[in-house]
Amino acid sequence: MADLIAIVGESGSGKTSSIRNLDSSEVFIISTTGKRPGIQNAKKKYSNFTIDPKTKEIKGNFYTTANIDNIKKVMDIVDKKLLNIKTLIIDDFQYLQAFENMDRVDEKGYAKFTDIAKHAYEALKHGMDLRDDLSVVIMTHSENTGDNLNPYYKIKTIGKMLDSVITLEGLFTYVLFTKIIRDEASNGVSYKFMTNSDGTCTAKTPMGLFPDLYVDNDLNMVINRIKEYNGED
């Protein structure tokens, strides 16, 4: 069973930049939008995924799709054929729901929300069922379900009808929220991951995994720490 990790936060809060220290030769990205990570040499490090129709040679480690069937097919290729890949990332996971919702906007009734929830669940469950040495990282946006005075952030979905069908956080062991911390003295900022809830979000990690509430937004460090904690190193 693969490790399933959620990285949750708003645009510009350090989700995709957290991959900067990963070895790109061991990473595969499924992008729902086609947007490459905002890191140096992203196009070179993450080139388009192709399969030669004659030789079946596989090249590249960046694939764009928001179709659940295609996502599962690519997951299976990574699982069975790309054994060099150790980290599989689905970036902007919320668009898996949002795009399907827009495609089916004219449909009436509750059934489509059940379908959308089912497809989101299928993607996560399929990720969990991949080989043991894979880390499956789901990058997605957050939403405030509280108010400005008493905020409470969770994984963003397309609304309460979907939330009534599935609680996405319940499928993860590791849920990290991005946090931008401003230094008043220097007027600088640092990008962090929140490792557990402080009452304002649904962040969670197992007891003792991280001693601090905030850690650097370094996905390589996070994955290595999880493997160490689980006795995999």
mmCIF file with all atom_site columns, C-alpha atoms in Angstrom:
data_model
loop_
_atom_site.group_PDB
_atom_site.id
_atom_site.type_symbol
_atom_site.label_atom_id
_atom_site.label_alt_id
_atom_site.label_comp_id
_atom_site.label_asym_id
_atom_site.label_entity_id
_atom_site.label_seq_id
_atom_site.pdbx_PDB_ins_code
_atom_site.Cartn_x
_atom_site.Cartn_y
_atom_site.Cartn_z
_atom_site.occupancy
_atom_site.B_iso_or_equiv
_atom_site.pdbx_formal_charge
_atom_site.auth_seq_id
_atom_site.auth_comp_id
_atom_site.auth_asym_id
_atom_site.auth_atom_id
_atom_site.pdbx_PDB_model_num
ATOM 1   C CA . MET A 1 1   ? 0.000   0.000  0.000   1.00 0.00 ? 1   MET A CA 1
ATOM 2   C CA . ALA A 1 2   ? 1.365   3.397  -1.006  1.00 0.00 ? 2   ALA A CA 1
ATOM 3   C CA . ASP A 1 3   ? 1.631   6.328  1.400   1.00 0.00 ? 3   ASP A CA 1
ATOM 4   C CA . LEU A 1 4   ? -1.131  8.852  0.629   1.00 0.00 ? 4   LEU A CA 1
ATOM 5   C CA . ILE A 1 5   ? -0.187  12.454 1.470   1.00 0.00 ? 5   ILE A CA 1
ATOM 6   C CA . ALA A 1 6   ? -2.356  15.565 1.068   1.00 0.00 ? 6   ALA A CA 1
ATOM 7   C CA . ILE A 1 7   ? -0.765  18.984 0.582   1.00 0.00 ? 7   ILE A CA 1
ATOM 8   C CA . VAL A 1 8   ? -3.507  21.578 1.026   1.00 0.00 ? 8   VAL A CA 1
ATOM 9   C CA . GLY A 1 9   ? -3.428  25.338 0.514   1.00 0.00 ? 9   GLY A CA 1
ATOM 10  C CA . GLU A 1 10  ? -4.302  28.312 -1.600  1.00 0.00 ? 10  GLU A CA 1
ATOM 11  C CA . SER A 1 11  ? -2.585  29.299 -4.851  1.00 0.00 ? 11  SER A CA 1
ATOM 12  C CA . GLY A 1 12  ? 0.842   30.792 -4.225  1.00 0.00 ? 12  GLY A CA 1
ATOM 13  C CA . SER A 1 13  ? 1.170   29.321 -0.744  1.00 0.00 ? 13  SER A CA 1
ATOM 14  C CA . GLY A 1 14  ? 3.982   26.900 -1.598  1.00 0.00 ? 14  GLY A CA 1
ATOM 15  C CA . LYS A 1 15  ? 2.322   23.643 -2.668  1.00 0.00 ? 15  LYS A CA 1
ATOM 16  C CA . THR A 1 16  ? 4.075   22.939 -5.965  1.00 0.00 ? 16  THR A CA 1
ATOM 17  C CA . SER A 1 17  ? 7.319   24.684 -4.977  1.00 0.00 ? 17  SER A CA 1
ATOM 18  C CA . SER A 1 18  ? 7.622   22.085 -2.225  1.00 0.00 ? 18  SER A CA 1
ATOM 19  C CA . ILE A 1 19  ? 8.808   19.543 -4.841  1.00 0.00 ? 19  ILE A CA 1
ATOM 20  C CA . ARG A 1 20  ? 11.995  21.530 -5.487  1.00 0.00 ? 20  ARG A CA 1
ATOM 21  C CA . ASN A 1 21  ? 14.283  19.098 -3.614  1.00 0.00 ? 21  ASN A CA 1
ATOM 22  C CA . LEU A 1 22  ? 12.803  15.903 -5.042  1.00 0.00 ? 22  LEU A CA 1
ATOM 23  C CA . ASP A 1 23  ? 14.842  13.947 -7.588  1.00 0.00 ? 23  ASP A CA 1
ATOM 24  C CA . SER A 1 24  ? 12.785  14.531 -10.742 1.00 0.00 ? 24  SER A CA 1
ATOM 25  C CA . SER A 1 25  ? 13.979  11.202 -12.197 1.00 0.00 ? 25  SER A CA 1
ATOM 26  C CA . GLU A 1 26  ? 11.967  9.530  -9.421  1.00 0.00 ? 26  GLU A CA 1
ATOM 27  C CA . VAL A 1 27  ? 8.857   11.728 -9.739  1.00 0.00 ? 27  VAL A CA 1
ATOM 28  C CA . PHE A 1 28  ? 5.790   11.491 -11.990 1.00 0.00 ? 28  PHE A CA 1
ATOM 29  C CA . ILE A 1 29  ? 3.224   14.315 -12.090 1.00 0.00 ? 29  ILE A CA 1
ATOM 30  C CA . ILE A 1 30  ? -0.383  13.962 -13.204 1.00 0.00 ? 30  ILE A CA 1
ATOM 31  C CA . SER A 1 31  ? -1.651  17.500 -13.749 1.00 0.00 ? 31  SER A CA 1
ATOM 32  C CA . THR A 1 32  ? -5.376  18.157 -14.059 1.00 0.00 ? 32  THR A CA 1
ATOM 33  C CA . THR A 1 33  ? -4.730  21.585 -15.614 1.00 0.00 ? 33  THR A CA 1
ATOM 34  C CA . GLY A 1 34  ? -1.487  21.162 -17.558 1.00 0.00 ? 34  GLY A CA 1
ATOM 35  C CA . LYS A 1 35  ? 0.273   23.674 -15.314 1.00 0.00 ? 35  LYS A CA 1
ATOM 36  C CA . ARG A 1 36  ? 3.869   22.703 -14.596 1.00 0.00 ? 36  ARG A CA 1
ATOM 37  C CA . PRO A 1 37  ? 5.350   23.301 -11.146 1.00 0.00 ? 37  PRO A CA 1
ATOM 38  C CA . GLY A 1 38  ? 6.794   26.735 -10.533 1.00 0.00 ? 38  GLY A CA 1
ATOM 39  C CA . ILE A 1 39  ? 10.385  25.634 -10.108 1.00 0.00 ? 39  ILE A CA 1
ATOM 40  C CA . GLN A 1 40  ? 13.531  26.251 -12.126 1.00 0.00 ? 40  GLN A CA 1
ATOM 41  C CA . ASN A 1 41  ? 13.923  24.072 -15.257 1.00 0.00 ? 41  ASN A CA 1
ATOM 42  C CA . ALA A 1 42  ? 10.442  22.597 -14.775 1.00 0.00 ? 42  ALA A CA 1
ATOM 43  C CA . LYS A 1 43  ? 9.971   21.796 -18.483 1.00 0.00 ? 43  LYS A CA 1
ATOM 44  C CA . LYS A 1 44  ? 13.289  19.977 -18.620 1.00 0.00 ? 44  LYS A CA 1
ATOM 45  C CA . LYS A 1 45  ? 12.760  18.090 -15.382 1.00 0.00 ? 45  LYS A CA 1
ATOM 46  C CA . TYR A 1 46  ? 9.122   17.253 -16.140 1.00 0.00 ? 46  TYR A CA 1
ATOM 47  C CA . SER A 1 47  ? 8.738   16.512 -19.837 1.00 0.00 ? 47  SER A CA 1
ATOM 48  C CA . ASN A 1 48  ? 5.552   15.279 -21.500 1.00 0.00 ? 48  ASN A CA 1
ATOM 49  C CA . PHE A 1 49  ? 4.655   11.632 -21.002 1.00 0.00 ? 49  PHE A CA 1
ATOM 50  C CA . THR A 1 50  ? 4.483   9.600  -24.227 1.00 0.00 ? 50  THR A CA 1
ATOM 51  C CA . ILE A 1 51  ? 4.314   5.931  -25.248 1.00 0.00 ? 51  ILE A CA 1
ATOM 52  C CA . ASP A 1 52  ? 5.728   4.999  -28.648 1.00 0.00 ? 52  ASP A CA 1
ATOM 53  C CA . PRO A 1 53  ? 2.945   3.075  -30.453 1.00 0.00 ? 53  PRO A CA 1
ATOM 54  C CA . LYS A 1 54  ? 5.444   0.729  -32.113 1.00 0.00 ? 54  LYS A CA 1
ATOM 55  C CA . THR A 1 55  ? 8.161   0.112  -29.545 1.00 0.00 ? 55  THR A CA 1
ATOM 56  C CA . LYS A 1 56  ? 6.003   0.854  -26.460 1.00 0.00 ? 56  LYS A CA 1
ATOM 57  C CA . GLU A 1 57  ? 8.918   2.893  -25.113 1.00 0.00 ? 57  GLU A CA 1
ATOM 58  C CA . ILE A 1 58  ? 7.814   5.217  -22.349 1.00 0.00 ? 58  ILE A CA 1
ATOM 59  C CA . LYS A 1 59  ? 9.240   8.718  -22.113 1.00 0.00 ? 59  LYS A CA 1
ATOM 60  C CA . GLY A 1 60  ? 8.536   11.706 -19.889 1.00 0.00 ? 60  GLY A CA 1
ATOM 61  C CA . ASN A 1 61  ? 7.083   12.133 -16.426 1.00 0.00 ? 61  ASN A CA 1
ATOM 62  C CA . PHE A 1 62  ? 4.375   14.788 -16.841 1.00 0.00 ? 62  PHE A CA 1
ATOM 63  C CA . TYR A 1 63  ? 0.859   13.960 -17.994 1.00 0.00 ? 63  TYR A CA 1
ATOM 64  C CA . THR A 1 64  ? -2.217  16.188 -18.260 1.00 0.00 ? 64  THR A CA 1
ATOM 65  C CA . THR A 1 65  ? -5.692  14.784 -17.666 1.00 0.00 ? 65  THR A CA 1
ATOM 66  C CA . ALA A 1 66  ? -8.716  15.330 -15.446 1.00 0.00 ? 66  ALA A CA 1
ATOM 67  C CA . ASN A 1 67  ? -10.394 12.112 -16.560 1.00 0.00 ? 67  ASN A CA 1
ATOM 68  C CA . ILE A 1 68  ? -10.654 9.530  -13.800 1.00 0.00 ? 68  ILE A CA 1
ATOM 69  C CA . ASP A 1 69  ? -10.179 6.558  -16.149 1.00 0.00 ? 69  ASP A CA 1
ATOM 70  C CA . ASN A 1 70  ? -7.019  8.070  -17.639 1.00 0.00 ? 70  ASN A CA 1
ATOM 71  C CA . ILE A 1 71  ? -5.700  8.880  -14.181 1.00 0.00 ? 71  ILE A CA 1
ATOM 72  C CA . LYS A 1 72  ? -6.128  5.278  -13.083 1.00 0.00 ? 72  LYS A CA 1
ATOM 73  C CA . LYS A 1 73  ? -4.478  3.979  -16.279 1.00 0.00 ? 73  LYS A CA 1
ATOM 74  C CA . VAL A 1 74  ? -1.428  6.206  -15.781 1.00 0.00 ? 74  VAL A CA 1
ATOM 75  C CA . MET A 1 75  ? -1.267  5.205  -12.115 1.00 0.00 ? 75  MET A CA 1
ATOM 76  C CA . ASP A 1 76  ? -1.126  1.580  -13.206 1.00 0.00 ? 76  ASP A CA 1
ATOM 77  C CA . ILE A 1 77  ? 1.689   2.318  -15.673 1.00 0.00 ? 77  ILE A CA 1
ATOM 78  C CA . VAL A 1 78  ? 3.687   4.032  -12.941 1.00 0.00 ? 78  VAL A CA 1
ATOM 79  C CA . ASP A 1 79  ? 2.929   1.175  -10.549 1.00 0.00 ? 79  ASP A CA 1
ATOM 80  C CA . LYS A 1 80  ? 3.852   -1.697 -12.874 1.00 0.00 ? 80  LYS A CA 1
ATOM 81  C CA . LYS A 1 81  ? 6.268   -0.329 -15.490 1.00 0.00 ? 81  LYS A CA 1
ATOM 82  C CA . LEU A 1 82  ? 7.991   2.780  -14.102 1.00 0.00 ? 82  LEU A CA 1
ATOM 83  C CA . LEU A 1 83  ? 9.629   1.206  -11.079 1.00 0.00 ? 83  LEU A CA 1
ATOM 84  C CA . ASN A 1 84  ? 12.136  4.054  -10.885 1.00 0.00 ? 84  ASN A CA 1
ATOM 85  C CA . ILE A 1 85  ? 9.297   6.384  -9.851  1.00 0.00 ? 85  ILE A CA 1
ATOM 86  C CA . LYS A 1 86  ? 9.043   6.761  -6.082  1.00 0.00 ? 86  LYS A CA 1
ATOM 87  C CA . THR A 1 87  ? 6.735   9.808  -5.860  1.00 0.00 ? 87  THR A CA 1
ATOM 88  C CA . LEU A 1 88  ? 3.497   10.162 -7.825  1.00 0.00 ? 88  LEU A CA 1
ATOM 89  C CA . ILE A 1 89  ? 1.885   13.609 -7.634  1.00 0.00 ? 89  ILE A CA 1
ATOM 90  C CA . ILE A 1 90  ? -1.637  14.631 -8.624  1.00 0.00 ? 90  ILE A CA 1
ATOM 91  C CA . ASP A 1 91  ? -1.590  18.402 -8.826  1.00 0.00 ? 91  ASP A CA 1
ATOM 92  C CA . ASP A 1 92  ? -4.675  20.550 -8.334  1.00 0.00 ? 92  ASP A CA 1
ATOM 93  C CA . PHE A 1 93  ? -6.834  17.594 -7.372  1.00 0.00 ? 93  PHE A CA 1
ATOM 94  C CA . GLN A 1 94  ? -9.889  19.790 -6.785  1.00 0.00 ? 94  GLN A CA 1
ATOM 95  C CA . TYR A 1 95  ? -10.182 20.325 -10.539 1.00 0.00 ? 95  TYR A CA 1
ATOM 96  C CA . LEU A 1 96  ? -10.945 16.628 -10.931 1.00 0.00 ? 96  LEU A CA 1
ATOM 97  C CA . GLN A 1 97  ? -14.242 17.515 -9.252  1.00 0.00 ? 97  GLN A CA 1
ATOM 98  C CA . ALA A 1 98  ? -14.667 21.035 -10.639 1.00 0.00 ? 98  ALA A CA 1
ATOM 99  C CA . PHE A 1 99  ? -14.171 20.117 -14.308 1.00 0.00 ? 99  PHE A CA 1
ATOM 100 C CA . GLU A 1 100 ? -16.618 17.207 -14.103 1.00 0.00 ? 100 GLU A CA 1
ATOM 101 C CA . ASN A 1 101 ? -19.135 19.451 -12.365 1.00 0.00 ? 101 ASN A CA 1
ATOM 102 C CA . MET A 1 102 ? -18.889 22.025 -15.155 1.00 0.00 ? 102 MET A CA 1
ATOM 103 C CA . ASP A 1 103 ? -19.120 19.341 -17.841 1.00 0.00 ? 103 ASP A CA 1
ATOM 104 C CA . ARG A 1 104 ? -22.365 18.149 -16.215 1.00 0.00 ? 104 ARG A CA 1
ATOM 105 C CA . VAL A 1 105 ? -23.744 21.542 -15.203 1.00 0.00 ? 105 VAL A CA 1
ATOM 106 C CA . ASP A 1 106 ? -27.015 21.009 -17.087 1.00 0.00 ? 106 ASP A CA 1
ATOM 107 C CA . GLU A 1 107 ? -27.788 17.776 -15.254 1.00 0.00 ? 107 GLU A CA 1
ATOM 108 C CA . LYS A 1 108 ? -30.423 18.051 -12.556 1.00 0.00 ? 108 LYS A CA 1
ATOM 109 C CA . GLY A 1 109 ? -30.681 16.143 -9.314  1.00 0.00 ? 109 GLY A CA 1
ATOM 110 C CA . TYR A 1 110 ? -28.349 14.676 -6.733  1.00 0.00 ? 110 TYR A CA 1
ATOM 111 C CA . ALA A 1 111 ? -26.947 11.765 -8.753  1.00 0.00 ? 111 ALA A CA 1
ATOM 112 C CA . LYS A 1 112 ? -24.158 13.733 -10.410 1.00 0.00 ? 112 LYS A CA 1
ATOM 113 C CA . PHE A 1 113 ? -22.735 14.742 -7.022  1.00 0.00 ? 113 PHE A CA 1
ATOM 114 C CA . THR A 1 114 ? -22.651 11.103 -6.010  1.00 0.00 ? 114 THR A CA 1
ATOM 115 C CA . ASP A 1 115 ? -20.777 10.339 -9.242  1.00 0.00 ? 115 ASP A CA 1
ATOM 116 C CA . ILE A 1 116 ? -18.289 13.175 -8.675  1.00 0.00 ? 116 ILE A CA 1
ATOM 117 C CA . ALA A 1 117 ? -17.669 11.994 -5.105  1.00 0.00 ? 117 ALA A CA 1
ATOM 118 C CA . LYS A 1 118 ? -17.241 8.424  -6.374  1.00 0.00 ? 118 LYS A CA 1
ATOM 119 C CA . HIS A 1 119 ? -14.639 9.513  -8.938  1.00 0.00 ? 119 HIS A CA 1
ATOM 120 C CA . ALA A 1 120 ? -12.683 11.519 -6.343  1.00 0.00 ? 120 ALA A CA 1
ATOM 121 C CA . TYR A 1 121 ? -12.761 8.486  -4.045  1.00 0.00 ? 121 TYR A CA 1
ATOM 122 C CA . GLU A 1 122 ? -11.684 6.175  -6.888  1.00 0.00 ? 122 GLU A CA 1
ATOM 123 C CA . ALA A 1 123 ? -8.615  8.291  -7.610  1.00 0.00 ? 123 ALA A CA 1
ATOM 124 C CA . LEU A 1 124 ? -7.529  8.282  -3.971  1.00 0.00 ? 124 LEU A CA 1
ATOM 125 C CA . LYS A 1 125 ? -8.337  4.613  -3.379  1.00 0.00 ? 125 LYS A CA 1
ATOM 126 C CA . HIS A 1 126 ? -6.470  3.616  -6.548  1.00 0.00 ? 126 HIS A CA 1
ATOM 127 C CA . GLY A 1 127 ? -3.484  5.607  -5.319  1.00 0.00 ? 127 GLY A CA 1
ATOM 128 C CA . MET A 1 128 ? -3.523  3.827  -1.963  1.00 0.00 ? 128 MET A CA 1
ATOM 129 C CA . ASP A 1 129 ? -3.502  0.437  -3.694  1.00 0.00 ? 129 ASP A CA 1
ATOM 130 C CA . LEU A 1 130 ? -0.238  1.082  -5.566  1.00 0.00 ? 130 LEU A CA 1
ATOM 131 C CA . ARG A 1 131 ? 3.085   -0.518 -4.619  1.00 0.00 ? 131 ARG A CA 1
ATOM 132 C CA . ASP A 1 132 ? 4.508   -0.062 -1.143  1.00 0.00 ? 132 ASP A CA 1
ATOM 133 C CA . ASP A 1 133 ? 7.533   2.023  -2.120  1.00 0.00 ? 133 ASP A CA 1
ATOM 134 C CA . LEU A 1 134 ? 5.426   4.762  -3.741  1.00 0.00 ? 134 LEU A CA 1
ATOM 135 C CA . SER A 1 135 ? 4.396   8.015  -2.088  1.00 0.00 ? 135 SER A CA 1
ATOM 136 C CA . VAL A 1 136 ? 1.216   9.371  -3.682  1.00 0.00 ? 136 VAL A CA 1
ATOM 137 C CA . VAL A 1 137 ? 0.951   13.118 -3.096  1.00 0.00 ? 137 VAL A CA 1
ATOM 138 C CA . ILE A 1 138 ? -2.355  14.905 -3.655  1.00 0.00 ? 138 ILE A CA 1
ATOM 139 C CA . MET A 1 139 ? -1.990  18.669 -4.017  1.00 0.00 ? 139 MET A CA 1
ATOM 140 C CA . THR A 1 140 ? -5.253  20.538 -3.660  1.00 0.00 ? 140 THR A CA 1
ATOM 141 C CA . HIS A 1 141 ? -6.799  23.821 -2.590  1.00 0.00 ? 141 HIS A CA 1
ATOM 142 C CA . SER A 1 142 ? -8.280  24.684 0.780   1.00 0.00 ? 142 SER A CA 1
ATOM 143 C CA . GLU A 1 143 ? -11.535 26.428 1.625   1.00 0.00 ? 143 GLU A CA 1
ATOM 144 C CA . ASN A 1 144 ? -12.640 28.339 4.702   1.00 0.00 ? 144 ASN A CA 1
ATOM 145 C CA . THR A 1 145 ? -15.848 26.865 6.103   1.00 0.00 ? 145 THR A CA 1
ATOM 146 C CA . GLY A 1 146 ? -15.792 29.215 9.070   1.00 0.00 ? 146 GLY A CA 1
ATOM 147 C CA . ASP A 1 147 ? -15.638 32.998 8.872   1.00 0.00 ? 147 ASP A CA 1
ATOM 148 C CA . ASN A 1 148 ? -13.017 35.740 9.000   1.00 0.00 ? 148 ASN A CA 1
ATOM 149 C CA . LEU A 1 149 ? -12.983 35.850 12.796  1.00 0.00 ? 149 LEU A CA 1
ATOM 150 C CA . ASN A 1 150 ? -13.142 32.097 13.311  1.00 0.00 ? 150 ASN A CA 1
ATOM 151 C CA . PRO A 1 151 ? -11.675 30.468 10.213  1.00 0.00 ? 151 PRO A CA 1
ATOM 152 C CA . TYR A 1 152 ? -11.700 26.722 9.683   1.00 0.00 ? 152 TYR A CA 1
ATOM 153 C CA . TYR A 1 153 ? -9.963  25.355 6.616   1.00 0.00 ? 153 TYR A CA 1
ATOM 154 C CA . LYS A 1 154 ? -10.540 21.990 4.948   1.00 0.00 ? 154 LYS A CA 1
ATOM 155 C CA . ILE A 1 155 ? -9.883  20.352 1.587   1.00 0.00 ? 155 ILE A CA 1
ATOM 156 C CA . LYS A 1 156 ? -11.866 22.238 -1.036  1.00 0.00 ? 156 LYS A CA 1
ATOM 157 C CA . THR A 1 157 ? -14.737 20.429 -2.742  1.00 0.00 ? 157 THR A CA 1
ATOM 158 C CA . ILE A 1 158 ? -17.530 21.639 -5.028  1.00 0.00 ? 158 ILE A CA 1
ATOM 159 C CA . GLY A 1 159 ? -19.978 22.144 -2.166  1.00 0.00 ? 159 GLY A CA 1
ATOM 160 C CA . LYS A 1 160 ? -22.031 20.766 0.699   1.00 0.00 ? 160 LYS A CA 1
ATOM 161 C CA . MET A 1 161 ? -23.810 18.197 -1.452  1.00 0.00 ? 161 MET A CA 1
ATOM 162 C CA . LEU A 1 162 ? -20.485 16.540 -2.193  1.00 0.00 ? 162 LEU A CA 1
ATOM 163 C CA . ASP A 1 163 ? -19.325 16.903 1.428   1.00 0.00 ? 163 ASP A CA 1
ATOM 164 C CA . SER A 1 164 ? -22.401 14.988 2.542   1.00 0.00 ? 164 SER A CA 1
ATOM 165 C CA . VAL A 1 165 ? -21.246 12.032 0.425   1.00 0.00 ? 165 VAL A CA 1
ATOM 166 C CA . ILE A 1 166 ? -17.534 11.895 1.252   1.00 0.00 ? 166 ILE A CA 1
ATOM 167 C CA . THR A 1 167 ? -15.044 13.423 3.714   1.00 0.00 ? 167 THR A CA 1
ATOM 168 C CA . LEU A 1 168 ? -11.796 13.469 1.771   1.00 0.00 ? 168 LEU A CA 1
ATOM 169 C CA . GLU A 1 169 ? -9.532  14.000 4.793   1.00 0.00 ? 169 GLU A CA 1
ATOM 170 C CA . GLY A 1 170 ? -10.701 10.662 6.178   1.00 0.00 ? 170 GLY A CA 1
ATOM 171 C CA . LEU A 1 171 ? -8.882  8.850  3.358   1.00 0.00 ? 171 LEU A CA 1
ATOM 172 C CA . PHE A 1 172 ? -5.484  10.300 4.318   1.00 0.00 ? 172 PHE A CA 1
ATOM 173 C CA . THR A 1 173 ? -3.046  9.495  7.112   1.00 0.00 ? 173 THR A CA 1
ATOM 174 C CA . TYR A 1 174 ? -1.041  12.640 6.357   1.00 0.00 ? 174 TYR A CA 1
ATOM 175 C CA . VAL A 1 175 ? -2.728  16.003 5.711   1.00 0.00 ? 175 VAL A CA 1
ATOM 176 C CA . LEU A 1 176 ? -0.381  19.002 5.625   1.00 0.00 ? 176 LEU A CA 1
ATOM 177 C CA . PHE A 1 177 ? -1.585  22.584 5.170   1.00 0.00 ? 177 PHE A CA 1
ATOM 178 C CA . THR A 1 178 ? 0.574   25.305 3.665   1.00 0.00 ? 178 THR A CA 1
ATOM 179 C CA . LYS A 1 179 ? 1.303   28.319 5.817   1.00 0.00 ? 179 LYS A CA 1
ATOM 180 C CA . ILE A 1 180 ? 3.024   31.597 4.934   1.00 0.00 ? 180 ILE A CA 1
ATOM 181 C CA . ILE A 1 181 ? 4.672   33.104 8.007   1.00 0.00 ? 181 ILE A CA 1
ATOM 182 C CA . ARG A 1 182 ? 5.705   36.743 7.903   1.00 0.00 ? 182 ARG A CA 1
ATOM 183 C CA . ASP A 1 183 ? 8.663   38.044 9.907   1.00 0.00 ? 183 ASP A CA 1
ATOM 184 C CA . GLU A 1 184 ? 7.632   41.482 11.154  1.00 0.00 ? 184 GLU A CA 1
ATOM 185 C CA . ALA A 1 185 ? 11.224  42.524 11.840  1.00 0.00 ? 185 ALA A CA 1
ATOM 186 C CA . SER A 1 186 ? 12.629  41.761 8.395   1.00 0.00 ? 186 SER A CA 1
ATOM 187 C CA . ASN A 1 187 ? 9.332   41.949 6.493   1.00 0.00 ? 187 ASN A CA 1
ATOM 188 C CA . GLY A 1 188 ? 10.322  38.641 4.917   1.00 0.00 ? 188 GLY A CA 1
ATOM 189 C CA . VAL A 1 189 ? 8.211   35.521 4.576   1.00 0.00 ? 189 VAL A CA 1
ATOM 190 C CA . SER A 1 190 ? 8.843   31.816 4.999   1.00 0.00 ? 190 SER A CA 1
ATOM 191 C CA . TYR A 1 191 ? 6.792   28.988 3.525   1.00 0.00 ? 191 TYR A CA 1
ATOM 192 C CA . LYS A 1 192 ? 5.849   26.204 5.906   1.00 0.00 ? 192 LYS A CA 1
ATOM 193 C CA . PHE A 1 193 ? 3.699   23.112 6.259   1.00 0.00 ? 193 PHE A CA 1
ATOM 194 C CA . MET A 1 194 ? 1.344   22.862 9.246   1.00 0.00 ? 194 MET A CA 1
ATOM 195 C CA . THR A 1 195 ? 1.668   19.280 10.495  1.00 0.00 ? 195 THR A CA 1
ATOM 196 C CA . ASN A 1 196 ? -1.320  19.104 12.843  1.00 0.00 ? 196 ASN A CA 1
ATOM 197 C CA . SER A 1 197 ? -4.427  21.133 13.511  1.00 0.00 ? 197 SER A CA 1
ATOM 198 C CA . ASP A 1 198 ? -4.280  24.163 15.779  1.00 0.00 ? 198 ASP A CA 1
ATOM 199 C CA . GLY A 1 199 ? -8.067  24.315 15.712  1.00 0.00 ? 199 GLY A CA 1
ATOM 200 C CA . THR A 1 200 ? -8.236  26.261 12.439  1.00 0.00 ? 200 THR A CA 1
ATOM 201 C CA . CYS A 1 201 ? -7.860  23.436 9.890   1.00 0.00 ? 201 CYS A CA 1
ATOM 202 C CA . THR A 1 202 ? -8.021  19.696 9.277   1.00 0.00 ? 202 THR A CA 1
ATOM 203 C CA . ALA A 1 203 ? -4.239  19.119 9.241   1.00 0.00 ? 203 ALA A CA 1
ATOM 204 C CA . LYS A 1 204 ? -3.181  15.807 10.774  1.00 0.00 ? 204 LYS A CA 1
ATOM 205 C CA . THR A 1 205 ? -0.186  13.495 11.033  1.00 0.00 ? 205 THR A CA 1
ATOM 206 C CA . PRO A 1 206 ? 0.500   10.535 13.349  1.00 0.00 ? 206 PRO A CA 1
ATOM 207 C CA . MET A 1 207 ? 1.672   11.296 16.864  1.00 0.00 ? 207 MET A CA 1
ATOM 208 C CA . GLY A 1 208 ? 5.426   11.810 17.005  1.00 0.00 ? 208 GLY A CA 1
ATOM 209 C CA . LEU A 1 209 ? 5.949   12.071 13.247  1.00 0.00 ? 209 LEU A CA 1
ATOM 210 C CA . PHE A 1 210 ? 6.810   15.759 13.449  1.00 0.00 ? 210 PHE A CA 1
ATOM 211 C CA . PRO A 1 211 ? 7.814   17.359 16.770  1.00 0.00 ? 211 PRO A CA 1
ATOM 212 C CA . ASP A 1 212 ? 6.907   20.859 15.568  1.00 0.00 ? 212 ASP A CA 1
ATOM 213 C CA . LEU A 1 213 ? 3.635   22.363 14.415  1.00 0.00 ? 213 LEU A CA 1
ATOM 214 C CA . TYR A 1 214 ? 5.391   23.975 11.445  1.00 0.00 ? 214 TYR A CA 1
ATOM 215 C CA . VAL A 1 215 ? 8.088   22.470 9.207   1.00 0.00 ? 215 VAL A CA 1
ATOM 216 C CA . ASP A 1 216 ? 9.697   23.737 5.998   1.00 0.00 ? 216 ASP A CA 1
ATOM 217 C CA . ASN A 1 217 ? 7.585   23.193 2.877   1.00 0.00 ? 217 ASN A CA 1
ATOM 218 C CA . ASP A 1 218 ? 10.033  20.585 1.652   1.00 0.00 ? 218 ASP A CA 1
ATOM 219 C CA . LEU A 1 219 ? 8.220   17.542 0.261   1.00 0.00 ? 219 LEU A CA 1
ATOM 220 C CA . ASN A 1 220 ? 11.442  15.548 -0.004  1.00 0.00 ? 220 ASN A CA 1
ATOM 221 C CA . MET A 1 221 ? 12.026  16.011 3.732   1.00 0.00 ? 221 MET A CA 1
ATOM 222 C CA . VAL A 1 222 ? 8.403   15.101 4.522   1.00 0.00 ? 222 VAL A CA 1
ATOM 223 C CA . ILE A 1 223 ? 8.512   11.872 2.514   1.00 0.00 ? 223 ILE A CA 1
ATOM 224 C CA . ASN A 1 224 ? 11.863  10.837 3.972   1.00 0.00 ? 224 ASN A CA 1
ATOM 225 C CA . ARG A 1 225 ? 10.573  11.515 7.481   1.00 0.00 ? 225 ARG A CA 1
ATOM 226 C CA . ILE A 1 226 ? 7.431   9.427  6.858   1.00 0.00 ? 226 ILE A CA 1
ATOM 227 C CA . LYS A 1 227 ? 9.546   6.521  5.605   1.00 0.00 ? 227 LYS A CA 1
ATOM 228 C CA . GLU A 1 228 ? 11.854  6.820  8.605   1.00 0.00 ? 228 GLU A CA 1
ATOM 229 C CA . TYR A 1 229 ? 8.856   6.944  10.971  1.00 0.00 ? 229 TYR A CA 1
ATOM 230 C CA . ASN A 1 230 ? 7.368   3.850  9.343   1.00 0.00 ? 230 ASN A CA 1
ATOM 231 C CA . GLY A 1 231 ? 10.666  1.959  9.488   1.00 0.00 ? 231 GLY A CA 1
ATOM 232 C CA . GLU A 1 232 ? 11.027  1.864  5.701   1.00 0.00 ? 232 GLU A CA 1
ATOM 233 C CA . ASP A 1 233 ? 14.575  3.249  5.598   1.00 0.00 ? 233 ASP A CA 1
#
